[in-house]
Each structure stands twice: as C-alpha cells, then as structure tokens.
Short mmCIF file of C-alpha atoms in Angstrom, two decimals:
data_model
loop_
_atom_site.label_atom_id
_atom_site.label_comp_id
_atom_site.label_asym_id
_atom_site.label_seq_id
_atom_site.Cartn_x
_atom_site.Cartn_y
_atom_site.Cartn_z
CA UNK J 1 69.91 71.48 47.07
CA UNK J 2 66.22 71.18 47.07
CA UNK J 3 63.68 73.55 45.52
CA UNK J 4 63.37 75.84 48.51
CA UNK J 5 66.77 76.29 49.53
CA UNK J 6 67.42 77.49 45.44
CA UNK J 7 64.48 79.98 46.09
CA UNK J 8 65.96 81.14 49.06
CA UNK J 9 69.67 81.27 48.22
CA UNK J 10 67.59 83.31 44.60
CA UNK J 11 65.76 85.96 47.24
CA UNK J 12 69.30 86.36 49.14
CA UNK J 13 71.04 86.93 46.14
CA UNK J 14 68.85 88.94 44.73
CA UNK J 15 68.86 91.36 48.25
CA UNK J 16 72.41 91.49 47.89
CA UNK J 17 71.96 92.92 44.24
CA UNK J 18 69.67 95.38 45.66
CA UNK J 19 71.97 96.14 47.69
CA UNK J 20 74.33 96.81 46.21
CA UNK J 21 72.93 98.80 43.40
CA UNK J 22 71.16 101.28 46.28
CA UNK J 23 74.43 101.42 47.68
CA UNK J 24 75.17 105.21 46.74
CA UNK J 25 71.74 105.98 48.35
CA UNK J 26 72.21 104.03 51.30
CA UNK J 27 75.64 106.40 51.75
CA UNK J 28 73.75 109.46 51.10
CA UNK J 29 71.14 108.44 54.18
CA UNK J 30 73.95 107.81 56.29
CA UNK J 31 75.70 110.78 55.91
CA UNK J 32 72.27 112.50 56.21
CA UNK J 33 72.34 110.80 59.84
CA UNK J 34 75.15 111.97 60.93
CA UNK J 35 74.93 115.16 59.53
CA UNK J 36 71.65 115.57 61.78
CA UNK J 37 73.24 113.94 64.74
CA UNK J 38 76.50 116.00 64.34
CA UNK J 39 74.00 119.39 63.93
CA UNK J 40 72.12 118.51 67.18
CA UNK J 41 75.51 117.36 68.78
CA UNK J 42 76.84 120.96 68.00
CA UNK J 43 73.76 123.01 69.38
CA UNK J 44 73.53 121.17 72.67
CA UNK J 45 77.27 121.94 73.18
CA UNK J 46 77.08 125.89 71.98
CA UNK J 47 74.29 125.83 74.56
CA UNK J 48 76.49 123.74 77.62
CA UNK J 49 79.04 126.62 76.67
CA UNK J 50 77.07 129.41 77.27
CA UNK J 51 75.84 128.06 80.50
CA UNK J 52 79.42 127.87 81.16
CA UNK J 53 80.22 131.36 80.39
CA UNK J 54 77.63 132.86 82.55
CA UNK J 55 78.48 130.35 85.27
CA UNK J 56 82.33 131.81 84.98
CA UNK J 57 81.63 134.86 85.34
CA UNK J 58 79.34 134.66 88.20
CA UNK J 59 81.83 131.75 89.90
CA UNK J 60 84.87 134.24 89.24
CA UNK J 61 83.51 136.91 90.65
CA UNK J 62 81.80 134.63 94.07
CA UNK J 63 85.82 134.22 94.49
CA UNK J 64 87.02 137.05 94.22
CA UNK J 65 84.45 138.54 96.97
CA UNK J 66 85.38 135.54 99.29
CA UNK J 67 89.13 135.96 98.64
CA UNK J 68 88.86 140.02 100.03
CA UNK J 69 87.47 138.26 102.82
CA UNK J 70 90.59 136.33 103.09
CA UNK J 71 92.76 139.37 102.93
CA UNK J 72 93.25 139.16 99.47
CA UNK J 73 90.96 142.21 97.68
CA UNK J 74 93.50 142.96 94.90
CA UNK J 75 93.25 139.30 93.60
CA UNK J 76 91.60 139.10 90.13
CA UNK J 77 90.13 135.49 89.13
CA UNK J 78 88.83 134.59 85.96
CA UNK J 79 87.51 131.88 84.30
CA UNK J 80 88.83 131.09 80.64
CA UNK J 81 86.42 128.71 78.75
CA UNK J 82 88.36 128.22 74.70
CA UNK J 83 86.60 125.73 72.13
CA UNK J 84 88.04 122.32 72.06
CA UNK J 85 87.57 119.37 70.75
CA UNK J 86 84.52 117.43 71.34
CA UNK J 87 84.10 115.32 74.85
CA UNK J 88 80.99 113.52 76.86
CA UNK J 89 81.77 116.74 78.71
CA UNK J 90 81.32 119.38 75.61
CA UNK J 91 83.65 120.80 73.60
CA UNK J 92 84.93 123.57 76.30
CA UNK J 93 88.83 123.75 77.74
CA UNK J 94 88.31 125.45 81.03
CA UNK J 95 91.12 127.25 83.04
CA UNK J 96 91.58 129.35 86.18
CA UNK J 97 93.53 132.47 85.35
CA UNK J 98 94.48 134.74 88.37
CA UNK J 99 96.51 137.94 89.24
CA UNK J 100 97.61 138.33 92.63
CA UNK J 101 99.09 141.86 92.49
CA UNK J 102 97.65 144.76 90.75
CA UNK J 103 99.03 145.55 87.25
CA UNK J 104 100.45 141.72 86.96
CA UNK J 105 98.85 140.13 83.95
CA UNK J 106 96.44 137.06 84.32
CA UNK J 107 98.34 133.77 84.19
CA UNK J 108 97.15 129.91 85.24
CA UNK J 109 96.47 129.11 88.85
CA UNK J 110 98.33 126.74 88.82
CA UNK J 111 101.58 128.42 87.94
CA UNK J 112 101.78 131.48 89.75
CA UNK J 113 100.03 131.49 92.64
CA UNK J 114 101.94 130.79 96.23
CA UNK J 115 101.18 128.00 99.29
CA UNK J 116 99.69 130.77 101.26
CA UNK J 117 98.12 132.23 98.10
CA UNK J 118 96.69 128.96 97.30
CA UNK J 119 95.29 127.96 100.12
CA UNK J 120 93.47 131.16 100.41
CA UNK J 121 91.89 130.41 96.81
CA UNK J 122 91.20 126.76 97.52
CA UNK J 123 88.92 127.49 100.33
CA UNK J 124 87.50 130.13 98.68
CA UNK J 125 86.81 128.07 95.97
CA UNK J 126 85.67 125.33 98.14
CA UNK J 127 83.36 128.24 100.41
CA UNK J 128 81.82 128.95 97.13
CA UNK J 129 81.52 125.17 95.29
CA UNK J 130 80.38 123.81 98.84
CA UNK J 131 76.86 125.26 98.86
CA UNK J 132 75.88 123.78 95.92
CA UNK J 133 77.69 120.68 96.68
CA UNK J 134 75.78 117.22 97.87
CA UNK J 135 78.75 116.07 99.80
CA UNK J 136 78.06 117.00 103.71
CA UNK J 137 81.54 117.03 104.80
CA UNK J 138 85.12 118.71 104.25
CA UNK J 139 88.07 118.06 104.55
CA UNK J 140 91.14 120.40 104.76
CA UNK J 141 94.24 119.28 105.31
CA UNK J 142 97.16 122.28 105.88
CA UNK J 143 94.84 124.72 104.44
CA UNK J 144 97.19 127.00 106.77
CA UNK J 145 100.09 126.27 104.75
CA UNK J 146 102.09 129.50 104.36
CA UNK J 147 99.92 131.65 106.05
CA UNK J 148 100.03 133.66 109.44
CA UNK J 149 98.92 136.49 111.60
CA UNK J 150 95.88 138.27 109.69
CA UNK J 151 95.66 135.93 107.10
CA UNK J 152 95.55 132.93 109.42
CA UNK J 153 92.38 134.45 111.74
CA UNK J 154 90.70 135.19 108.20
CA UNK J 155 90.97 131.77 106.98
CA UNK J 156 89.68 130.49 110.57
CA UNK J 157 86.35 132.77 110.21
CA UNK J 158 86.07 130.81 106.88
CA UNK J 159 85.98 127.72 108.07
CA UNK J 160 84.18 128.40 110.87
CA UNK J 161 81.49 129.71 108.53
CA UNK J 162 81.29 126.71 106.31
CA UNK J 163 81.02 124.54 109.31
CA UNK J 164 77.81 126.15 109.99
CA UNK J 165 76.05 124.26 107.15
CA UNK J 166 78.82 121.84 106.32
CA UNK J 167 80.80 119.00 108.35
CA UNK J 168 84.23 120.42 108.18
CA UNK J 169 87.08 118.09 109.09
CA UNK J 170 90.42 120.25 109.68
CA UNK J 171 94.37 119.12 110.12
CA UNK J 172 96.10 122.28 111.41
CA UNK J 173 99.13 123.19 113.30
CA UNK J 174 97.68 127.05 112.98
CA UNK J 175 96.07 128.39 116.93
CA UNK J 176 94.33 130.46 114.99
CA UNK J 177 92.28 128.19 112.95
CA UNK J 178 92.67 125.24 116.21
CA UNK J 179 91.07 127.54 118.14
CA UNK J 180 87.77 127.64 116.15
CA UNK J 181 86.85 123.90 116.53
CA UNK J 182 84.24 122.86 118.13
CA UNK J 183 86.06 119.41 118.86
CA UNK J 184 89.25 118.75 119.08
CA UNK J 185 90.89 115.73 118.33
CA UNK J 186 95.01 114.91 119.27
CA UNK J 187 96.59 112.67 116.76
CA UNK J 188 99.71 111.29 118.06
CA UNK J 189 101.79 107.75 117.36
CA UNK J 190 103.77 105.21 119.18
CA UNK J 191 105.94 102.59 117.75
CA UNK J 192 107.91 99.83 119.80
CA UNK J 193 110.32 97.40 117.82
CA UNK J 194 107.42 95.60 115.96
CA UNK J 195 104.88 97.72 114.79
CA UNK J 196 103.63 101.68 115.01
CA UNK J 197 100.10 102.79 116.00
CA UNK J 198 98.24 106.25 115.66
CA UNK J 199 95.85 106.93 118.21
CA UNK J 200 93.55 109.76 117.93
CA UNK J 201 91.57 111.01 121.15
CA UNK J 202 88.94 113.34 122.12
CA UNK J 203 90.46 116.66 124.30
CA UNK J 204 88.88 117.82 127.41
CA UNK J 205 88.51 121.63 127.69
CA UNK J 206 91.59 121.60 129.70
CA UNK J 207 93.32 119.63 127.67
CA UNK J 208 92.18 121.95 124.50
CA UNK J 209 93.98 124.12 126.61
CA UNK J 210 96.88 122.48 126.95
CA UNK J 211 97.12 121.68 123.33
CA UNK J 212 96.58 124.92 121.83
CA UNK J 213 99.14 126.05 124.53
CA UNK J 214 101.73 123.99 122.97
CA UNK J 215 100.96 125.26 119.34
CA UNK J 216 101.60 128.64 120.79
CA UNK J 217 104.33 128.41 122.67
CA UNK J 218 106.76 125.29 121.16
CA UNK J 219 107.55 122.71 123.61
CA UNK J 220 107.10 123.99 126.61
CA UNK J 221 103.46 124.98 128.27
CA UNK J 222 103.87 128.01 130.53
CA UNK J 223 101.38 130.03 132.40
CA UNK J 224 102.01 132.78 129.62
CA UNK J 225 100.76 130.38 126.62
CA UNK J 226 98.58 128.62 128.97
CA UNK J 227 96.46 132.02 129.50
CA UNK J 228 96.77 132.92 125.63
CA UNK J 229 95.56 129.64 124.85
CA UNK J 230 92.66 130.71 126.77
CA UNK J 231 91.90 133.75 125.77
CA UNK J 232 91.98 132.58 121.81
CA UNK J 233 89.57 129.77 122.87
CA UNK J 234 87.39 132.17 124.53
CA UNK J 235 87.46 134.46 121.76
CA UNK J 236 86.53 131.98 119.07
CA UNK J 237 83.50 131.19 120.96
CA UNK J 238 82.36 134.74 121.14
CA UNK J 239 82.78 134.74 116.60
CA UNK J 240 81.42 131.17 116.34
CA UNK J 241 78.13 132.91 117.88
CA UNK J 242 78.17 135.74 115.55
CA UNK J 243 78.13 133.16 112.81
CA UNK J 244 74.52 131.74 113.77
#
C-alpha cells in the first residue's frame, strides 16, 4: 500500500477506536431520542383520545336522538374508547355498546342487536356520519330488513331526509320506503340457455304505480292495490315537501 492509503486506513481505524470507546455515550443519546420521541408520541395520543371521548359522547348521543326518530327512544348507545396498544391510528380500542330495552345492560352492537334493530342503528349512524362525510352518495341495500308498519314509514322519512343533501341510492322491497323515491328504477333478469342479463329501467308514473302495486299486493295488481299504490305515492310527495 502506498503512503496515503496507510494514512487513510490510520484515520479509519482510528474512527473506529473512537467509536468504540464513545460507545456507552452514543447509547445514552439514543435512548435520549427515543425517550423524547416516545414522550411526544404519548402526548399527541392522550390528546387524539380526548378528542375521541368528547366526540363519543356527542356521536352517542346524535344516535340516540335519531334512533327515537326511528321508533326506537328507549335505545341507549354508547361509545367505549379503552387504552390499547399503540397504532398509526392512536392507542384507543373503540366499541359500540347498546341497550335496546330498558333495564338490559350495555353489550356490543354487534352481538345483541336484531336485523330490524340494526338497520335502524345503521342509518342512524349513517344520518349522523353522512353530514360530515365527503362522499356525495349512499347506498342502502335492505336497510328494511326486519322491519314493518311504523318502523318501516320512519325509516322512509329518514332517507328521504338524507336525500335532501345527499345522493341516496336505495334497494327495497318495503312500499313504504319505495314510495319515497323520487326515481324509480325496476331491476329484473332474463336468462336463455347461454347466458343471463339484468336490465334495469326507468318507471313511468304509471308504471311506479304498477310496481309499488305489486309490492303491496303479491302477484297480482288489482284495482284495490292499484289505488293504495296511489295514495302512498301521493302521500310521500306531500312529506318529501315538508322536508325542503
């Protein structure tokens, strides 16, 4: 080797000494580090969680005023935020606790709450999420399911008022909530040996008619249903005004 590459191996060897010896203080600034990083880490999280808290409480009780609008005013919702580990989300678990009868003890959503129940608290949850949300259109899909009667019409003005400042897309086999469209669209197949097609197609008002008939009454359309079908079309134009 020549004079300069002995000088330079000399300086490297003579870093890695350094090195070496500094080692212990090299650790301690480290730790340091992430002793800072890991403080910070924790106050921006105790902070995310008590945003959270307040936004539970004011999200469970938004709920719980649209589900007595859904004929549900004995419901109590609540939002249960416990300390986890930590995530790029925080360090929060978050779970919806309801009771659906008086005196019953809170217990996850997802565990006691019925299809007609659960629809119900979907949309309100939706009704409530939705005005904040950036997405301009919704989509419900047998949010009817196990519902009827009262319920059914409650869950119609719902929509109906969502739709107001939303694009709501619904699948229903409900009058009730049919009845409340503003357009109404007929889904139907047809298959032949080879292959199977949907088609989906634009009703007339008489064919709205005719539709809605058919929800009501089975199979067959009758002047009975026919006149129903009417009336509940004529009605849900007289509430889709009062929702202006």
């Amino acid at each position: 080797m020549d004079i300069d590459s002995v000088l330079e191996y000399c300086n490297k060897c003579e870093e890695e000494i350094a090195e070496i010896e500094n080692l212990e203080n090299t650790i301690e600034a480290i730790k340091d580090d992430v002793k800072k990083s890991k403080d910070a880490l924790t106050a921006a999280a105790k902070k995310l969680t008590e945003t959270r808290i307040k936004a539970g409480e004011f999200l469970a009780e938004s709920i719980m005023r649209e589900l007595a609008e859904l004929d549900m005013n004995k419901v109590v919702f609540k939002v249960k935020i416990t300390e986890s580990d930590f995530t790029i989300s925080g360090c929060d678990d978050i779970e919806f606790l309801i009771s659906t009868n008086p005196g019953e003890n809170l217990k996850p959503l997802s565990k006691i709450a019925s299809g007609g129940e659960m629809s119900r608290i979907m949309l309100a949850i939706k009704s409530i999420l939705s005005k904040g949300d950036i997405v301009d259109t919704l989509i419900f899909d047998e949010i009817d399911t196990g519902v009827s009667g009262r319920a059914a019409q409650k869950i119609s003005e719902k929509i109906c008022k969502i739709s107001r400042t939303k694009q709501v897309l619904c699948i229903t086999h409900l009058a009730q909530i049919a009845s409340m469209g503003d357009f109404h669209y007929l889904i139907h197949k047809d298959s032949d040996e080879t292959k199977t097609r949907t088609f989906v197609n634009l009703l007339s008002t008489e064919e709205r008619k005719d539709e809605l008939s058919r929800i009501i009454g089975g199979v067959s359309v009758t002047d009975t249903t026919l006149k129903a079908a009417e009336e509940m079309l004529q009605q849900a134009e007289n509430l889709k005004d009062s929702f202006i």
